[in-house]
mmCIF file of C-alpha atoms in Angstrom:
data_model
loop_
_atom_site.group_PDB
_atom_site.id
_atom_site.type_symbol
_atom_site.label_atom_id
_atom_site.label_comp_id
_atom_site.label_asym_id
_atom_site.label_seq_id
_atom_site.Cartn_x
_atom_site.Cartn_y
_atom_site.Cartn_z
ATOM 1 C CA MET A 1 70.730 99.787 80.128
ATOM 2 C CA ALA A 2 68.892 102.758 78.621
ATOM 3 C CA GLY A 3 65.343 102.286 77.403
ATOM 4 C CA ASP A 4 65.059 101.997 73.660
ATOM 5 C CA THR A 5 63.575 105.489 73.205
ATOM 6 C CA LEU A 6 66.093 107.825 74.775
ATOM 7 C CA THR A 7 65.111 111.455 75.213
ATOM 8 C CA SER A 8 67.495 113.757 73.366
ATOM 9 C CA GLU A 9 68.891 114.953 76.695
ATOM 10 C CA GLU A 10 69.735 111.379 77.786
ATOM 11 C CA TYR A 11 71.163 110.614 74.360
ATOM 12 C CA ILE A 12 73.559 113.546 74.591
ATOM 13 C CA GLN A 13 74.379 112.763 78.197
ATOM 14 C CA HIS A 14 75.092 109.167 77.276
ATOM 15 C CA HIS A 15 77.444 110.122 74.483
ATOM 16 C CA LEU A 16 79.384 112.509 76.675
ATOM 17 C CA THR A 17 80.123 110.336 79.699
ATOM 18 C CA ASN A 18 83.291 108.324 79.773
ATOM 19 C CA LEU A 19 83.558 104.743 80.835
ATOM 20 C CA THR A 20 85.264 105.346 84.165
ATOM 21 C CA TYR A 21 86.648 102.790 86.554
ATOM 22 C CA GLY A 22 87.288 104.097 90.039
ATOM 23 C CA ARG A 23 86.918 103.901 93.780
ATOM 24 C CA PHE A 24 83.392 104.382 95.103
ATOM 25 C CA GLU A 25 82.599 106.139 98.373
ATOM 26 C CA ASP A 26 82.623 102.878 100.322
ATOM 27 C CA GLY A 27 86.038 101.999 98.973
ATOM 28 C CA HIS A 28 85.264 99.230 96.468
ATOM 29 C CA TRP A 29 86.568 99.660 92.928
ATOM 30 C CA GLY A 30 84.172 99.302 90.036
ATOM 31 C CA PHE A 31 82.797 100.753 86.831
ATOM 32 C CA ALA A 32 80.673 103.851 87.227
ATOM 33 C CA HIS A 33 77.066 103.503 86.068
ATOM 34 C CA GLY A 34 76.276 107.142 85.570
ATOM 35 C CA SER A 35 77.617 110.624 85.990
ATOM 36 C CA GLU A 36 76.655 110.729 89.670
ATOM 37 C CA ASP A 37 78.972 107.753 90.275
ATOM 38 C CA ILE A 38 81.730 109.552 88.442
ATOM 39 C CA ALA A 39 81.210 112.614 90.599
ATOM 40 C CA GLU A 40 81.302 110.399 93.664
ATOM 41 C CA MET A 41 84.604 108.831 92.597
ATOM 42 C CA GLY A 42 86.313 112.191 92.291
ATOM 43 C CA VAL A 43 90.061 111.822 91.891
ATOM 44 C CA TRP A 44 90.217 108.024 92.105
ATOM 45 C CA ALA A 45 88.816 107.394 88.651
ATOM 46 C CA ILE A 46 90.315 106.484 85.302
ATOM 47 C CA ASN A 47 88.645 106.969 81.922
ATOM 48 C CA VAL A 48 89.065 103.476 80.579
ATOM 49 C CA ASP A 49 87.777 104.246 77.091
ATOM 50 C CA THR A 50 90.026 107.263 76.623
ATOM 51 C CA MET A 51 93.049 105.325 77.839
ATOM 52 C CA PHE A 52 92.148 102.375 75.616
ATOM 53 C CA TRP A 53 91.750 104.444 72.458
ATOM 54 C CA SER A 54 94.755 106.697 72.996
ATOM 55 C CA LEU A 55 97.069 103.782 73.797
ATOM 56 C CA THR A 56 95.794 101.665 70.905
ATOM 57 C CA LEU A 57 96.259 104.542 68.491
ATOM 58 C CA GLY A 58 99.728 105.108 69.932
ATOM 59 C CA PHE A 59 100.604 101.474 69.217
ATOM 60 C CA VAL A 60 99.085 101.745 65.717
ATOM 61 C CA PHE A 61 101.359 104.726 65.079
ATOM 62 C CA ILE A 62 104.451 102.898 66.359
ATOM 63 C CA LEU A 63 103.514 99.717 64.459
ATOM 64 C CA VAL A 64 102.950 101.501 61.139
ATOM 65 C CA PHE A 65 106.212 103.396 61.326
ATOM 66 C CA PHE A 66 108.103 100.330 62.517
ATOM 67 C CA MET A 67 106.771 98.232 59.649
ATOM 68 C CA ALA A 68 107.717 100.971 57.196
ATOM 69 C CA ALA A 69 111.191 101.283 58.668
ATOM 70 C CA ARG A 70 111.796 97.539 58.568
ATOM 71 C CA LYS A 71 110.880 97.129 54.903
ATOM 72 C CA VAL A 72 112.576 100.326 53.727
ATOM 73 C CA THR A 73 113.898 99.989 50.162
ATOM 74 C CA THR A 74 116.099 102.394 48.269
ATOM 75 C CA GLY A 75 114.325 101.273 45.107
ATOM 76 C CA VAL A 76 110.743 102.100 44.337
ATOM 77 C CA PRO A 77 109.154 102.859 47.728
ATOM 78 C CA GLY A 78 105.724 101.414 48.543
ATOM 79 C CA THR A 79 102.775 103.574 49.638
ATOM 80 C CA LEU A 80 103.396 102.941 53.331
ATOM 81 C CA GLN A 81 106.981 104.085 53.005
ATOM 82 C CA ASN A 82 105.862 107.115 51.004
ATOM 83 C CA PHE A 83 103.415 108.122 53.720
ATOM 84 C CA CYS A 84 106.013 107.781 56.444
ATOM 85 C CA GLU A 85 108.649 109.612 54.426
ATOM 86 C CA ILE A 86 106.273 112.482 53.660
ATOM 87 C CA SER A 87 105.311 112.922 57.294
ATOM 88 C CA VAL A 88 108.891 112.653 58.542
ATOM 89 C CA GLU A 89 110.099 115.180 55.959
ATOM 90 C CA PHE A 90 107.192 117.500 56.777
ATOM 91 C CA VAL A 91 108.064 117.397 60.468
ATOM 92 C CA GLU A 92 111.770 117.785 59.704
ATOM 93 C CA ASN A 93 111.143 120.905 57.586
ATOM 94 C CA ASN A 94 109.058 122.490 60.306
ATOM 95 C CA VAL A 95 111.565 121.666 63.013
ATOM 96 C CA THR A 96 114.578 123.005 61.101
ATOM 97 C CA GLN A 97 112.584 126.065 59.985
ATOM 98 C CA VAL A 98 111.610 127.035 63.547
ATOM 99 C CA PHE A 99 114.142 125.354 65.761
ATOM 100 C CA GLY A 100 117.199 125.440 63.511
ATOM 101 C CA ASN A 101 119.552 122.479 63.677
ATOM 102 C CA ARG A 102 120.747 122.797 67.244
ATOM 103 C CA PRO A 103 121.647 119.421 68.738
ATOM 104 C CA ASN A 104 118.549 118.178 70.539
ATOM 105 C CA PRO A 105 117.828 114.459 70.704
ATOM 106 C CA ILE A 106 114.104 114.538 71.288
ATOM 107 C CA ILE A 107 112.539 117.433 69.405
ATOM 108 C CA GLY A 108 112.342 115.550 66.105
ATOM 109 C CA PRO A 109 110.768 112.338 67.375
ATOM 110 C CA LEU A 110 108.601 114.288 69.818
ATOM 111 C CA SER A 111 107.151 116.476 67.043
ATOM 112 C CA LEU A 112 106.530 113.479 64.767
ATOM 113 C CA THR A 113 104.805 111.596 67.594
ATOM 114 C CA ILE A 114 102.642 114.561 68.502
ATOM 115 C CA LEU A 115 101.672 115.223 64.897
ATOM 116 C CA ILE A 116 100.714 111.664 63.983
ATOM 117 C CA TRP A 117 99.295 110.616 67.341
ATOM 118 C CA VAL A 118 97.095 113.700 67.765
ATOM 119 C CA PHE A 119 96.038 113.339 64.122
ATOM 120 C CA LEU A 120 95.067 109.692 64.668
ATOM 121 C CA MET A 121 93.193 110.533 67.864
ATOM 122 C CA ASN A 122 91.352 113.358 66.107
ATOM 123 C CA LEU A 123 90.585 111.092 63.169
ATOM 124 C CA MET A 124 88.397 108.995 65.467
ATOM 125 C CA ASP A 125 85.985 111.920 65.443
ATOM 126 C CA LEU A 126 85.040 111.153 61.835
ATOM 127 C CA VAL A 127 83.777 107.711 62.781
ATOM 128 C CA PRO A 128 79.965 108.028 62.777
ATOM 129 C CA VAL A 129 78.768 108.930 66.251
ATOM 130 C CA ASP A 130 76.794 105.796 67.038
ATOM 131 C CA PHE A 131 78.923 103.086 65.443
ATOM 132 C CA ILE A 132 81.308 102.125 68.209
ATOM 133 C CA PRO A 133 79.300 103.276 71.272
ATOM 134 C CA TYR A 134 76.281 101.256 70.118
ATOM 135 C CA ALA A 135 78.404 98.220 69.392
ATOM 136 C CA ALA A 136 79.955 98.599 72.839
ATOM 137 C CA GLN A 137 76.511 98.927 74.352
ATOM 138 C CA LEU A 138 75.527 95.614 72.742
ATOM 139 C CA ALA A 139 78.668 94.128 74.209
ATOM 140 C CA GLY A 140 77.501 95.299 77.611
ATOM 141 C CA VAL A 141 79.795 98.280 77.976
ATOM 142 C CA PRO A 142 77.463 101.116 79.088
ATOM 143 C CA TYR A 143 79.472 104.169 78.027
ATOM 144 C CA PHE A 144 82.116 104.335 75.320
ATOM 145 C CA LYS A 145 83.471 107.717 74.259
ATOM 146 C CA VAL A 146 85.563 107.097 71.189
ATOM 147 C CA VAL A 147 87.542 110.299 70.605
ATOM 148 C CA PRO A 148 90.354 110.567 73.186
ATOM 149 C CA THR A 149 91.061 114.224 72.444
ATOM 150 C CA THR A 150 87.577 115.206 73.584
ATOM 151 C CA ASP A 151 88.750 114.301 77.052
ATOM 152 C CA PRO A 152 90.556 117.262 78.669
ATOM 153 C CA ASN A 153 92.759 114.848 80.601
ATOM 154 C CA VAL A 154 94.446 113.772 77.358
ATOM 155 C CA THR A 155 94.973 117.206 75.844
ATOM 156 C CA LEU A 156 95.987 118.946 79.071
ATOM 157 C CA GLY A 157 98.164 115.958 79.958
ATOM 158 C CA MET A 158 100.073 116.331 76.689
ATOM 159 C CA SER A 159 100.375 120.094 76.948
ATOM 160 C CA PHE A 160 101.637 119.919 80.550
ATOM 161 C CA GLY A 161 104.050 117.206 79.430
ATOM 162 C CA VAL A 162 105.421 119.709 76.923
ATOM 163 C CA PHE A 163 105.460 122.321 79.708
ATOM 164 C CA VAL A 164 107.639 120.070 81.864
ATOM 165 C CA LEU A 165 110.004 119.654 78.907
ATOM 166 C CA VAL A 166 110.159 123.430 78.437
ATOM 167 C CA ILE A 167 111.078 123.916 82.090
ATOM 168 C CA TYR A 168 113.667 121.131 81.844
ATOM 169 C CA TYR A 169 115.340 122.706 78.822
ATOM 170 C CA ASN A 170 115.191 126.144 80.389
ATOM 171 C CA PHE A 171 117.137 124.806 83.332
ATOM 172 C CA LYS A 172 119.470 122.735 81.159
ATOM 173 C CA ILE A 173 120.328 125.440 78.616
ATOM 174 C CA LYS A 174 120.005 128.655 80.577
ATOM 175 C CA GLY A 175 120.684 127.276 84.048
ATOM 176 C CA PRO A 176 118.438 128.088 87.019
ATOM 177 C CA ILE A 177 120.055 131.449 87.876
ATOM 178 C CA LYS A 178 119.833 132.875 84.370
ATOM 179 C CA PHE A 179 116.343 131.450 83.937
ATOM 180 C CA GLY A 180 115.202 132.922 87.267
ATOM 181 C CA ALA A 181 116.839 136.276 86.449
ATOM 182 C CA GLY A 182 115.081 136.219 83.076
ATOM 183 C CA LEU A 183 111.741 136.004 84.881
ATOM 184 C CA PHE A 184 112.409 139.328 86.524
ATOM 185 C CA THR A 185 114.145 141.266 83.819
ATOM 186 C CA HIS A 186 112.512 140.028 80.663
ATOM 187 C CA PRO A 187 110.099 142.401 79.043
ATOM 188 C CA ILE A 188 111.270 145.652 80.701
ATOM 189 C CA PRO A 189 114.816 145.480 82.068
ATOM 190 C CA HIS A 190 114.317 148.518 84.342
ATOM 191 C CA TRP A 191 114.627 147.648 88.080
ATOM 192 C CA SER A 192 111.330 149.342 89.028
ATOM 193 C CA MET A 193 109.379 147.050 86.724
ATOM 194 C CA TYR A 194 110.731 143.742 88.081
ATOM 195 C CA TRP A 195 107.570 142.695 89.899
ATOM 196 C CA VAL A 196 105.460 143.543 86.822
ATOM 197 C CA ASN A 197 107.799 141.447 84.697
ATOM 198 C CA LEU A 198 107.512 138.573 87.133
ATOM 199 C CA ILE A 199 103.712 138.602 87.052
ATOM 200 C CA LEU A 200 103.684 138.832 83.251
ATOM 201 C CA GLU A 201 106.201 136.042 82.849
ATOM 202 C CA LEU A 202 104.396 133.708 85.277
ATOM 203 C CA VAL A 203 101.010 134.346 83.631
ATOM 204 C CA ASP A 204 102.581 133.762 80.240
ATOM 205 C CA MET A 205 104.202 130.556 81.449
ATOM 206 C CA ILE A 206 100.912 129.157 82.743
ATOM 207 C CA ALA A 207 98.860 130.373 79.780
ATOM 208 C CA LYS A 208 100.966 128.495 77.247
ATOM 209 C CA PRO A 209 100.147 124.892 78.244
ATOM 210 C CA LEU A 210 96.596 125.764 79.219
ATOM 211 C CA SER A 211 95.759 127.420 75.917
ATOM 212 C CA GLN A 212 97.573 124.717 73.944
ATOM 213 C CA GLY A 213 95.675 121.908 75.664
ATOM 214 C CA LEU A 214 92.305 123.611 75.824
ATOM 215 C CA ARG A 215 92.491 124.671 72.172
ATOM 216 C CA LEU A 216 92.719 121.044 71.039
ATOM 217 C CA PHE A 217 90.047 119.997 73.525
ATOM 218 C CA GLY A 218 87.670 122.869 72.592
ATOM 219 C CA ASN A 219 87.903 122.209 68.872
ATOM 220 C CA LEU A 220 87.380 118.459 69.095
ATOM 221 C CA TYR A 221 84.718 118.669 71.775
ATOM 222 C CA ALA A 222 82.723 121.228 69.781
ATOM 223 C CA GLY A 223 83.170 119.123 66.645
ATOM 224 C CA GLU A 224 81.949 115.969 68.359
ATOM 225 C CA MET A 225 79.067 117.833 69.971
ATOM 226 C CA ILE A 226 77.904 119.036 66.549
ATOM 227 C CA PHE A 227 78.041 115.440 65.277
ATOM 228 C CA ILE A 228 75.943 114.297 68.262
ATOM 229 C CA LEU A 229 73.404 117.055 67.679
ATOM 230 C CA ILE A 230 73.187 116.146 64.000
ATOM 231 C CA ALA A 231 72.596 112.554 65.016
ATOM 232 C CA LEU A 232 69.475 113.701 66.854
ATOM 233 C CA LEU A 233 67.863 114.847 63.644
ATOM 234 C CA PRO A 234 65.565 112.550 61.610
ATOM 235 C CA PHE A 235 67.806 110.190 59.665
ATOM 236 C CA TYR A 236 66.790 111.276 56.167
ATOM 237 C CA VAL A 237 68.072 114.815 56.746
ATOM 238 C CA GLN A 238 71.217 113.909 58.678
ATOM 239 C CA TRP A 239 73.482 113.401 55.679
ATOM 240 C CA ALA A 240 72.700 116.964 54.473
ATOM 241 C CA LEU A 241 74.306 118.342 57.642
ATOM 242 C CA SER A 242 76.841 115.785 58.733
ATOM 243 C CA LEU A 243 78.507 115.523 55.306
ATOM 244 C CA PRO A 244 79.566 119.212 55.061
ATOM 245 C CA TRP A 245 80.477 119.263 58.723
ATOM 246 C CA ALA A 246 82.609 116.134 58.376
ATOM 247 C CA ILE A 247 84.416 117.599 55.362
ATOM 248 C CA PHE A 248 85.090 120.823 57.231
ATOM 249 C CA HIS A 249 86.101 118.791 60.254
ATOM 250 C CA ILE A 250 88.848 117.077 58.266
ATOM 251 C CA LEU A 251 90.523 120.484 57.984
ATOM 252 C CA ILE A 252 90.073 121.078 61.727
ATOM 253 C CA ILE A 253 91.569 117.685 62.581
ATOM 254 C CA CYS A 254 94.733 118.219 60.509
ATOM 255 C CA LEU A 255 95.027 121.868 61.518
ATOM 256 C CA GLN A 256 94.769 121.209 65.253
ATOM 257 C CA ALA A 257 97.345 118.408 65.130
ATOM 258 C CA PHE A 258 99.673 120.623 63.100
ATOM 259 C CA VAL A 259 99.232 123.624 65.407
ATOM 260 C CA PHE A 260 99.819 121.502 68.509
ATOM 261 C CA MET A 261 103.112 120.330 67.004
ATOM 262 C CA ILE A 262 104.171 123.791 65.834
ATOM 263 C CA LEU A 263 103.478 125.286 69.255
ATOM 264 C CA THR A 264 105.481 122.526 70.925
ATOM 265 C CA ILE A 265 108.433 123.329 68.652
ATOM 266 C CA VAL A 266 108.042 127.071 69.223
ATOM 267 C CA TYR A 267 107.892 126.680 73.001
ATOM 268 C CA LEU A 268 110.955 124.431 72.986
ATOM 269 C CA THR A 269 112.769 126.930 70.782
ATOM 270 C CA GLN A 270 111.963 129.701 73.213
ATOM 271 C CA ALA A 271 113.353 127.557 75.988
ATOM 272 C CA HIS A 272 116.581 127.142 74.028
ATOM 273 C CA ASP A 273 117.404 130.670 72.922
ATOM 274 C CA THR A 274 119.408 132.294 75.654
ATOM 275 C CA GLY A 275 118.502 135.852 74.658
ATOM 276 C CA GLU A 276 121.896 137.456 74.141
ATOM 277 C CA HIS A 277 120.626 141.027 74.568
ATOM 278 C CA MET B 1 65.593 129.124 86.846
ATOM 279 C CA GLU B 2 69.155 127.924 87.195
ATOM 280 C CA GLN B 3 69.021 125.914 83.960
ATOM 281 C CA SER B 4 67.806 128.895 81.942
ATOM 282 C CA LEU B 5 70.699 130.946 83.338
ATOM 283 C CA ILE B 6 73.099 128.303 82.081
ATOM 284 C CA TYR B 7 71.576 128.495 78.607
ATOM 285 C CA LEU B 8 71.888 132.279 78.662
ATOM 286 C CA ALA B 9 75.499 132.102 79.827
ATOM 287 C CA GLY B 10 76.334 129.556 77.131
ATOM 288 C CA ALA B 11 74.735 131.695 74.461
ATOM 289 C CA LEU B 12 76.639 134.798 75.565
ATOM 290 C CA LEU B 13 79.903 132.860 75.668
ATOM 291 C CA MET B 14 79.484 131.608 72.144
ATOM 292 C CA GLY B 15 78.144 134.898 70.820
ATOM 293 C CA PHE B 16 80.989 137.103 71.986
ATOM 294 C CA GLY B 17 83.523 134.443 71.033
ATOM 295 C CA ALA B 18 82.063 134.360 67.545
ATOM 296 C CA ILE B 19 82.320 138.148 67.212
ATOM 297 C CA GLY B 20 85.967 138.098 68.169
ATOM 298 C CA SER B 21 87.008 135.209 66.001
ATOM 299 C CA SER B 22 85.103 136.362 62.918
ATOM 300 C CA LEU B 23 86.622 139.830 63.096
ATOM 301 C CA GLY B 24 90.087 138.421 63.652
ATOM 302 C CA ILE B 25 89.891 135.841 60.906
ATOM 303 C CA GLY B 26 88.284 138.361 58.536
ATOM 304 C CA ILE B 27 91.205 140.743 58.944
ATOM 305 C CA LEU B 28 93.675 137.870 58.794
ATOM 306 C CA ALA B 29 92.254 136.527 55.524
ATOM 307 C CA GLY B 30 92.091 140.020 54.036
ATOM 308 C CA LYS B 31 95.757 140.631 54.769
ATOM 309 C CA TYR B 32 96.616 137.165 53.460
ATOM 310 C CA LEU B 33 94.891 137.912 50.150
ATOM 311 C CA GLU B 34 96.715 141.233 49.916
ATOM 312 C CA GLY B 35 100.002 139.465 50.545
ATOM 313 C CA VAL B 36 99.329 136.838 47.890
ATOM 314 C CA ALA B 37 98.144 139.509 45.451
ATOM 315 C CA ARG B 38 101.346 141.428 45.984
ATOM 316 C CA GLN B 39 103.645 138.392 45.676
ATOM 317 C CA PRO B 40 101.843 135.358 44.201
ATOM 318 C CA GLU B 41 104.953 133.147 44.323
ATOM 319 C CA LEU B 42 104.933 133.313 48.132
ATOM 320 C CA GLN B 43 101.501 131.749 48.271
ATOM 321 C CA PRO B 44 102.467 128.365 49.825
ATOM 322 C CA LEU B 45 104.571 129.966 52.536
ATOM 323 C CA LEU B 46 101.877 132.533 53.319
ATOM 324 C CA MET B 47 99.242 129.817 53.477
ATOM 325 C CA THR B 48 101.070 127.887 56.199
ATOM 326 C CA GLN B 49 101.474 131.081 58.195
ATOM 327 C CA LEU B 50 97.813 131.834 57.599
ATOM 328 C CA PHE B 51 96.742 128.473 59.018
ATOM 329 C CA ILE B 52 99.006 128.782 62.060
ATOM 330 C CA SER B 53 97.748 132.237 62.962
ATOM 331 C CA LEU B 54 94.179 131.238 62.071
ATOM 332 C CA ALA B 55 94.364 128.443 64.632
ATOM 333 C CA LEU B 56 95.895 130.804 67.199
ATOM 334 C CA VAL B 57 93.215 133.460 66.613
ATOM 335 C CA ASP B 58 90.578 130.764 66.798
ATOM 336 C CA ALA B 59 91.905 129.320 70.046
ATOM 337 C CA VAL B 60 90.115 131.316 72.707
ATOM 338 C CA PRO B 61 86.748 131.538 70.921
ATOM 339 C CA MET B 62 86.858 127.791 70.324
ATOM 340 C CA ILE B 63 87.659 127.182 73.984
ATOM 341 C CA ALA B 64 84.669 129.409 74.798
ATOM 342 C CA VAL B 65 82.483 127.339 72.457
ATOM 343 C CA GLY B 66 83.771 124.127 74.035
ATOM 344 C CA ILE B 67 83.047 125.353 77.550
ATOM 345 C CA SER B 68 79.613 126.710 76.669
ATOM 346 C CA LEU B 69 78.607 123.455 74.935
ATOM 347 C CA TYR B 70 79.827 121.585 77.989
ATOM 348 C CA MET B 71 77.803 123.916 80.212
ATOM 349 C CA ILE B 72 74.654 123.652 78.126
ATOM 350 C CA PHE B 73 74.637 119.915 77.602
ATOM 351 C CA ALA B 74 76.772 118.150 80.115
ATOM 352 C CA LEU B 75 76.253 120.331 83.172
#
């Protein structure tokens, strides 16, 4: 596919394009062979590598927790059970701390899924940049972006999924009339300020999922970009840069997964409190 | 001409974002240290709050960095 000596520009371009499968201009479906094909496909395109990695990691998460749950022992727990117990307790503490123990069937499992799944997806960023894409290239797959969270579709998809949940719970708990009235009266209950309130509330409502999704995307994309740039350096100096950056990136990975979960819980809590004032 | 404008725009995006986030996180960390100095036993609780607000302060500058890197390299 690419010549053996890629220019740095091509190298970066190659590592940033997804493996997309979509509908070409003339209507036949196929894999895109370059960013111009992707542009040509427009809406009718699916990032196969992102889907593959996010779904596989999702199954890994379900499998690990299912295995731990099946072999649960009240005696001396094994390491797998310890890991699962720690993460479940961590999520439970955060949920009860922020959300309180109101009856809600999905906030616990949702937070655990978000925490572990986003963490696993971010963890892919620590895999050395060229390992999997080069192996895929040998296997004939032209482009193979490994970190799903560097694809805005994934992060914005999750954050808008949470947004839909927030709207659902607003309607369920507050009811459409009270929720609609809240849009007008919220920050300043005076009648003259209703239209200002409305604008503020709508902007706030849109900003929440956007900032939540783009924050995760921005962090991981910048992190991966730094790894790609480090990979351009001569190999004997690479470890001096990529080692400290990888260590710092471990903090970013855990922090971003944790913040995504906390914000989900906070937004759902806001949707639940009916504001008695 | 157009490519050099993109580089300039990317640099400005990252530069101003960096100013904002460094000021914010500097103040945040300073207050955190004051809080821990005043009540050392609250350190674990304060640290979680520190990390949450650190990520929130860092959000927009990091989005700016993400967009500018995208503009510089992938545009």
